[in-house]
Amino acid sequence: VRIAAWYCRPAQRAERTPAILFLPGYQMDPPIPKDWARKGYIALSVAPRGKLRSNRQYNPGYPNLLTHNIVDPHTYAYRGFYVDAWRGVDFLRSQPEVDSDRIGVTGSSQGGGLTITTAAIKPEIRAAAAGCPYLCGYPDSIELTQTYPYEEINDYLRQYPDRRQAVTDTVAYFDGINFADRITCPIIVNIGLQDNVCPPETGYALFNRIGSADKKLYTYDGHGHDAGRVTHSAVTDAFFARHLKGEG
């Protein structure tokens, strides 16, 4: 499968520059990461299979992605999605202008969930910032919310009730909570306490499982799925500046 991505570089940069891997939300198109480049990072915004120009060979559509081949862990949609995100790290490390010892990863919602699994599987990641992580705590999420995308699973189970055990077995392989204890890099997580898309209970459960000794959870009361994004952006900027640039 051919995967597309946006690649941005600072106009003025060192011979080897720190990099940020940006991972997209469920329905959003991967943005051009110009803002990260303006902050002094080489930035890669990956379009996993089914997104933008990565949909020519594989395109389950929206809705449908969450339940596409959900009864088989070998062909489940997120198997490929996760690998595409991880390959973004490999691409950045292959670029001579990237300092491969200073790569961070970030995203919100689906991007937050992909941030968790990427930080867990790719030890080359030096810092991670995950916002309102989706794909974490599947079983609890489908009980706690009737909001899409998680409601896609409930719709599927209403149509195919005999497949419940197969679905449960499959999503266990891809649940970010089951990856979290492998994370060793510094990481911050932000959640909205009134989030009806990615329930905050799953954010707490995820955070408690993260293996890194350097971790911090930011909770935003009065906020839903935005997870305090406007306020928290300054926290994220300072976090990456400290861990990837040595500032602060």
mmCIF file of C-alpha atoms in Angstrom:
data_model
loop_
_atom_site.group_PDB
_atom_site.id
_atom_site.type_symbol
_atom_site.label_atom_id
_atom_site.label_comp_id
_atom_site.label_asym_id
_atom_site.label_seq_id
_atom_site.Cartn_x
_atom_site.Cartn_y
_atom_site.Cartn_z
ATOM 1 C CA VAL A 1 0.000 0.000 0.000
ATOM 2 C CA ARG A 2 1.356 3.399 -0.995
ATOM 3 C CA ILE A 3 1.079 5.901 1.875
ATOM 4 C CA ALA A 4 1.024 9.679 1.466
ATOM 5 C CA ALA A 5 2.203 12.314 3.930
ATOM 6 C CA TRP A 6 2.943 16.021 4.224
ATOM 7 C CA TYR A 7 6.592 16.878 4.971
ATOM 8 C CA CYS A 8 7.525 20.365 6.152
ATOM 9 C CA ARG A 9 10.888 21.868 7.082
ATOM 10 C CA PRO A 10 11.825 25.109 8.847
ATOM 11 C CA ALA A 11 13.133 27.777 6.495
ATOM 12 C CA GLN A 12 16.186 28.074 8.729
ATOM 13 C CA ARG A 13 17.375 24.876 10.345
ATOM 14 C CA ALA A 14 20.434 23.158 11.694
ATOM 15 C CA GLU A 15 22.220 20.427 9.777
ATOM 16 C CA ARG A 16 20.323 17.928 11.932
ATOM 17 C CA THR A 17 16.968 19.115 13.223
ATOM 18 C CA PRO A 18 14.489 17.638 15.725
ATOM 19 C CA ALA A 19 11.299 16.265 14.212
ATOM 20 C CA ILE A 20 7.622 15.857 15.049
ATOM 21 C CA LEU A 21 5.384 13.091 13.698
ATOM 22 C CA PHE A 22 1.768 14.311 13.585
ATOM 23 C CA LEU A 23 -1.010 11.709 13.476
ATOM 24 C CA PRO A 24 -4.585 12.527 12.360
ATOM 25 C CA GLY A 25 -8.030 12.237 13.912
ATOM 26 C CA TYR A 26 -10.697 9.796 12.739
ATOM 27 C CA GLN A 27 -12.518 11.999 10.255
ATOM 28 C CA MET A 28 -10.039 14.832 9.787
ATOM 29 C CA ASP A 29 -7.772 15.063 6.775
ATOM 30 C CA PRO A 30 -4.119 15.048 7.819
ATOM 31 C CA PRO A 31 -3.144 18.736 7.901
ATOM 32 C CA ILE A 32 -0.070 20.286 6.381
ATOM 33 C CA PRO A 33 2.111 20.661 9.509
ATOM 34 C CA LYS A 34 3.336 24.175 8.764
ATOM 35 C CA ASP A 35 2.891 25.320 12.353
ATOM 36 C CA TRP A 36 5.359 22.743 13.625
ATOM 37 C CA ALA A 37 7.873 23.783 10.977
ATOM 38 C CA ARG A 38 7.481 27.413 12.060
ATOM 39 C CA LYS A 39 8.345 26.290 15.594
ATOM 40 C CA GLY A 40 11.643 24.882 14.363
ATOM 41 C CA TYR A 41 10.839 21.223 13.766
ATOM 42 C CA ILE A 42 10.883 19.068 10.688
ATOM 43 C CA ALA A 43 7.318 17.760 10.639
ATOM 44 C CA LEU A 44 5.672 14.765 9.006
ATOM 45 C CA SER A 45 1.869 14.501 8.876
ATOM 46 C CA VAL A 46 0.994 10.950 7.860
ATOM 47 C CA ALA A 47 -2.152 9.975 5.946
ATOM 48 C CA PRO A 48 -2.690 6.329 6.974
ATOM 49 C CA ARG A 49 -4.371 4.049 4.441
ATOM 50 C CA GLY A 50 -7.849 5.263 3.569
ATOM 51 C CA LYS A 51 -6.940 8.940 4.109
ATOM 52 C CA LEU A 52 -6.372 11.498 1.328
ATOM 53 C CA ARG A 53 -4.063 10.096 -1.362
ATOM 54 C CA SER A 54 -3.538 6.932 0.675
ATOM 55 C CA ASN A 55 -7.051 5.748 -0.246
ATOM 56 C CA ARG A 56 -6.411 4.527 -3.775
ATOM 57 C CA GLN A 57 -5.651 0.929 -2.799
ATOM 58 C CA TYR A 58 -7.596 0.797 0.460
ATOM 59 C CA ASN A 59 -10.670 2.830 1.342
ATOM 60 C CA PRO A 60 -13.214 1.381 3.813
ATOM 61 C CA GLY A 61 -14.801 4.815 4.171
ATOM 62 C CA TYR A 62 -16.236 6.763 7.095
ATOM 63 C CA PRO A 63 -18.165 5.439 8.898
ATOM 64 C CA ASN A 64 -16.906 1.863 8.480
ATOM 65 C CA LEU A 65 -13.216 2.161 9.333
ATOM 66 C CA LEU A 66 -13.682 1.210 12.987
ATOM 67 C CA THR A 67 -15.526 -2.015 12.143
ATOM 68 C CA HIS A 68 -13.854 -2.947 8.856
ATOM 69 C CA ASN A 69 -12.824 -6.624 9.206
ATOM 70 C CA ILE A 70 -13.288 -6.312 12.974
ATOM 71 C CA VAL A 71 -13.730 -10.072 13.450
ATOM 72 C CA ASP A 72 -10.184 -10.871 12.295
ATOM 73 C CA PRO A 73 -7.097 -9.319 13.945
ATOM 74 C CA HIS A 74 -5.001 -10.199 10.889
ATOM 75 C CA THR A 75 -7.091 -8.080 8.522
ATOM 76 C CA TYR A 76 -8.683 -5.526 10.876
ATOM 77 C CA ALA A 77 -8.415 -1.996 9.488
ATOM 78 C CA TYR A 78 -6.328 -0.683 12.359
ATOM 79 C CA ARG A 79 -3.616 -3.269 11.843
ATOM 80 C CA GLY A 80 -2.614 -1.362 8.720
ATOM 81 C CA PHE A 81 -3.361 2.027 10.270
ATOM 82 C CA TYR A 82 -0.959 1.377 13.137
ATOM 83 C CA VAL A 83 1.806 0.164 10.847
ATOM 84 C CA ASP A 84 1.430 3.243 8.633
ATOM 85 C CA ALA A 85 1.916 5.482 11.667
ATOM 86 C CA TRP A 86 4.969 3.513 12.784
ATOM 87 C CA ARG A 87 6.478 3.728 9.322
ATOM 88 C CA GLY A 88 6.332 7.490 9.691
ATOM 89 C CA VAL A 89 9.012 7.175 12.364
ATOM 90 C CA ASP A 90 11.152 5.070 10.023
ATOM 91 C CA PHE A 91 10.784 7.678 7.289
ATOM 92 C CA LEU A 92 11.874 10.507 9.565
ATOM 93 C CA ARG A 93 14.875 8.528 10.787
ATOM 94 C CA SER A 94 15.923 7.913 7.183
ATOM 95 C CA GLN A 95 16.174 11.627 6.408
ATOM 96 C CA PRO A 96 19.747 12.924 6.808
ATOM 97 C CA GLU A 97 18.486 16.340 7.948
ATOM 98 C CA VAL A 98 16.532 14.820 10.868
ATOM 99 C CA ASP A 99 18.224 14.280 14.216
ATOM 100 C CA SER A 100 17.065 10.707 14.765
ATOM 101 C CA ASP A 101 17.699 11.028 18.502
ATOM 102 C CA ARG A 102 15.156 13.845 18.790
ATOM 103 C CA ILE A 103 11.833 12.680 17.343
ATOM 104 C CA GLY A 104 8.483 13.339 19.011
ATOM 105 C CA VAL A 105 4.962 12.201 18.207
ATOM 106 C CA THR A 106 1.615 13.866 18.790
ATOM 107 C CA GLY A 107 -2.058 13.852 17.825
ATOM 108 C CA SER A 108 -5.545 14.107 19.286
ATOM 109 C CA SER A 109 -8.468 11.682 19.359
ATOM 110 C CA GLN A 110 -7.543 8.969 16.847
ATOM 111 C CA GLY A 111 -4.215 10.770 16.581
ATOM 112 C CA GLY A 112 -3.898 10.507 20.355
ATOM 113 C CA GLY A 113 -4.515 6.770 20.220
ATOM 114 C CA LEU A 114 -1.987 6.381 17.414
ATOM 115 C CA THR A 115 0.463 8.437 19.479
ATOM 116 C CA ILE A 116 0.123 5.926 22.318
ATOM 117 C CA THR A 117 0.774 2.862 20.157
ATOM 118 C CA THR A 118 3.588 4.568 18.253
ATOM 119 C CA ALA A 119 5.382 5.595 21.446
ATOM 120 C CA ALA A 120 4.937 2.047 22.748
ATOM 121 C CA ILE A 121 6.247 0.232 19.675
ATOM 122 C CA LYS A 122 8.939 2.655 18.486
ATOM 123 C CA PRO A 123 11.592 3.139 21.193
ATOM 124 C CA GLU A 124 13.185 5.790 18.981
ATOM 125 C CA ILE A 125 10.453 8.218 20.082
ATOM 126 C CA ARG A 126 11.882 10.662 22.619
ATOM 127 C CA ALA A 127 8.684 12.467 23.655
ATOM 128 C CA ALA A 128 4.953 11.956 23.109
ATOM 129 C CA ALA A 129 1.891 14.155 23.589
ATOM 130 C CA ALA A 130 -1.496 12.423 23.292
ATOM 131 C CA GLY A 131 -4.771 14.341 23.340
ATOM 132 C CA CYS A 132 -8.106 12.711 24.303
ATOM 133 C CA PRO A 133 -6.834 9.300 23.141
ATOM 134 C CA TYR A 134 -9.238 7.239 21.056
ATOM 135 C CA LEU A 135 -8.743 3.482 20.500
ATOM 136 C CA CYS A 136 -8.086 3.090 24.229
ATOM 137 C CA GLY A 137 -10.501 1.124 26.379
ATOM 138 C CA TYR A 138 -12.763 -0.130 23.587
ATOM 139 C CA PRO A 139 -15.014 -2.318 25.819
ATOM 140 C CA ASP A 140 -15.656 0.453 28.346
ATOM 141 C CA SER A 141 -16.054 3.120 25.678
ATOM 142 C CA ILE A 142 -18.885 1.371 23.872
ATOM 143 C CA GLU A 143 -20.709 1.081 27.203
ATOM 144 C CA LEU A 144 -20.025 4.645 28.362
ATOM 145 C CA THR A 145 -20.928 6.552 25.205
ATOM 146 C CA GLN A 146 -23.442 6.334 22.392
ATOM 147 C CA THR A 147 -21.463 8.805 20.310
ATOM 148 C CA TYR A 148 -19.750 7.935 17.055
ATOM 149 C CA PRO A 149 -17.250 6.584 16.101
ATOM 150 C CA TYR A 150 -17.480 4.103 19.015
ATOM 151 C CA GLU A 151 -21.188 3.659 18.328
ATOM 152 C CA GLU A 152 -20.168 2.028 15.030
ATOM 153 C CA ILE A 153 -19.224 -1.033 17.093
ATOM 154 C CA ASN A 154 -22.600 -1.099 18.821
ATOM 155 C CA ASP A 155 -24.335 -0.762 15.453
ATOM 156 C CA TYR A 156 -22.261 -3.667 14.157
ATOM 157 C CA LEU A 157 -23.074 -5.859 17.166
ATOM 158 C CA ARG A 158 -26.777 -5.131 16.862
ATOM 159 C CA GLN A 159 -26.574 -6.376 13.293
ATOM 160 C CA TYR A 160 -24.294 -9.341 14.068
ATOM 161 C CA PRO A 161 -24.860 -10.289 17.736
ATOM 162 C CA ASP A 162 -23.273 -13.700 17.225
ATOM 163 C CA ARG A 163 -19.924 -12.038 16.483
ATOM 164 C CA ARG A 164 -19.522 -10.316 19.869
ATOM 165 C CA GLN A 165 -16.753 -12.612 21.129
ATOM 166 C CA ALA A 166 -14.785 -12.330 17.887
ATOM 167 C CA VAL A 167 -15.070 -8.539 18.061
ATOM 168 C CA THR A 168 -13.959 -8.526 21.701
ATOM 169 C CA ASP A 169 -10.957 -10.697 20.896
ATOM 170 C CA THR A 170 -9.924 -8.543 17.937
ATOM 171 C CA VAL A 171 -10.108 -5.155 19.622
ATOM 172 C CA ALA A 172 -8.050 -6.448 22.555
ATOM 173 C CA TYR A 173 -5.095 -6.739 20.167
ATOM 174 C CA PHE A 174 -5.395 -3.083 19.188
ATOM 175 C CA ASP A 175 -6.485 -1.426 22.436
ATOM 176 C CA GLY A 176 -3.996 1.302 23.328
ATOM 177 C CA ILE A 177 -4.296 0.434 27.017
ATOM 178 C CA ASN A 178 -2.693 -2.924 26.244
ATOM 179 C CA PHE A 179 0.292 -1.150 24.652
ATOM 180 C CA ALA A 180 0.741 1.535 27.305
ATOM 181 C CA ASP A 181 3.068 -0.271 29.687
ATOM 182 C CA ARG A 182 5.687 -0.398 26.921
ATOM 183 C CA ILE A 183 5.992 3.390 26.758
ATOM 184 C CA THR A 184 9.282 4.567 28.266
ATOM 185 C CA CYS A 185 9.685 8.083 26.846
ATOM 186 C CA PRO A 186 8.404 11.258 28.544
ATOM 187 C CA ILE A 187 4.702 11.628 27.773
ATOM 188 C CA ILE A 188 1.842 14.006 28.480
ATOM 189 C CA VAL A 189 -1.848 13.184 28.062
ATOM 190 C CA ASN A 190 -4.743 15.664 28.080
ATOM 191 C CA ILE A 191 -8.417 14.804 28.445
ATOM 192 C CA GLY A 192 -11.707 16.676 28.726
ATOM 193 C CA LEU A 193 -13.781 15.669 31.731
ATOM 194 C CA GLN A 194 -17.003 16.118 29.752
ATOM 195 C CA ASP A 195 -15.810 14.256 26.658
ATOM 196 C CA ASN A 196 -18.664 12.158 25.256
ATOM 197 C CA VAL A 197 -16.587 10.826 22.341
ATOM 198 C CA CYS A 198 -13.592 9.408 24.221
ATOM 199 C CA PRO A 199 -14.869 9.018 27.801
ATOM 200 C CA PRO A 200 -12.502 10.457 30.438
ATOM 201 C CA GLU A 201 -12.695 7.207 32.402
ATOM 202 C CA THR A 202 -10.723 5.544 29.608
ATOM 203 C CA GLY A 203 -8.165 8.354 29.702
ATOM 204 C CA TYR A 204 -7.528 7.699 33.391
ATOM 205 C CA ALA A 205 -7.303 3.945 32.795
ATOM 206 C CA LEU A 206 -4.821 4.506 29.991
ATOM 207 C CA PHE A 207 -2.678 6.907 32.000
ATOM 208 C CA ASN A 208 -2.462 4.484 34.911
ATOM 209 C CA ARG A 209 -1.083 1.817 32.571
ATOM 210 C CA ILE A 210 1.599 3.975 30.938
ATOM 211 C CA GLY A 211 4.989 2.548 31.838
ATOM 212 C CA SER A 212 7.049 5.732 31.629
ATOM 213 C CA ALA A 213 8.304 7.213 34.893
ATOM 214 C CA ASP A 214 8.048 10.659 33.283
ATOM 215 C CA LYS A 215 4.341 11.083 32.602
ATOM 216 C CA LYS A 216 1.742 13.725 33.364
ATOM 217 C CA LEU A 217 -2.023 13.850 32.921
ATOM 218 C CA TYR A 218 -3.782 17.166 32.267
ATOM 219 C CA THR A 219 -7.524 17.191 32.936
ATOM 220 C CA TYR A 220 -9.782 19.977 31.696
ATOM 221 C CA ASP A 221 -13.073 20.416 33.506
ATOM 222 C CA GLY A 222 -15.822 21.990 31.429
ATOM 223 C CA HIS A 223 -14.275 20.655 28.230
ATOM 224 C CA GLY A 224 -15.443 17.881 25.951
ATOM 225 C CA HIS A 225 -13.592 16.287 23.057
ATOM 226 C CA ASP A 226 -11.465 19.397 22.535
ATOM 227 C CA ALA A 227 -9.704 18.391 25.793
ATOM 228 C CA GLY A 228 -8.709 21.982 26.511
ATOM 229 C CA ARG A 229 -6.835 22.198 23.224
ATOM 230 C CA VAL A 230 -6.529 25.999 23.103
ATOM 231 C CA THR A 231 -5.015 26.199 26.586
ATOM 232 C CA HIS A 232 -3.103 22.957 26.303
ATOM 233 C CA SER A 233 -1.293 23.857 23.081
ATOM 234 C CA ALA A 234 1.144 25.996 25.078
ATOM 235 C CA VAL A 235 1.787 23.037 27.395
ATOM 236 C CA THR A 236 2.533 20.815 24.403
ATOM 237 C CA ASP A 237 4.852 23.403 22.857
ATOM 238 C CA ALA A 238 6.835 23.749 26.091
ATOM 239 C CA PHE A 239 6.972 19.973 26.531
ATOM 240 C CA PHE A 240 8.501 19.329 23.111
ATOM 241 C CA ALA A 241 10.845 22.324 23.399
ATOM 242 C CA ARG A 242 12.185 20.867 26.639
ATOM 243 C CA HIS A 243 12.589 17.281 25.477
ATOM 244 C CA LEU A 244 13.541 17.754 21.814
ATOM 245 C CA LYS A 245 15.364 21.095 21.884
ATOM 246 C CA GLY A 246 16.697 21.182 25.433
ATOM 247 C CA GLU A 247 14.932 24.467 26.163
ATOM 248 C CA GLY A 248 13.357 25.436 29.474
#
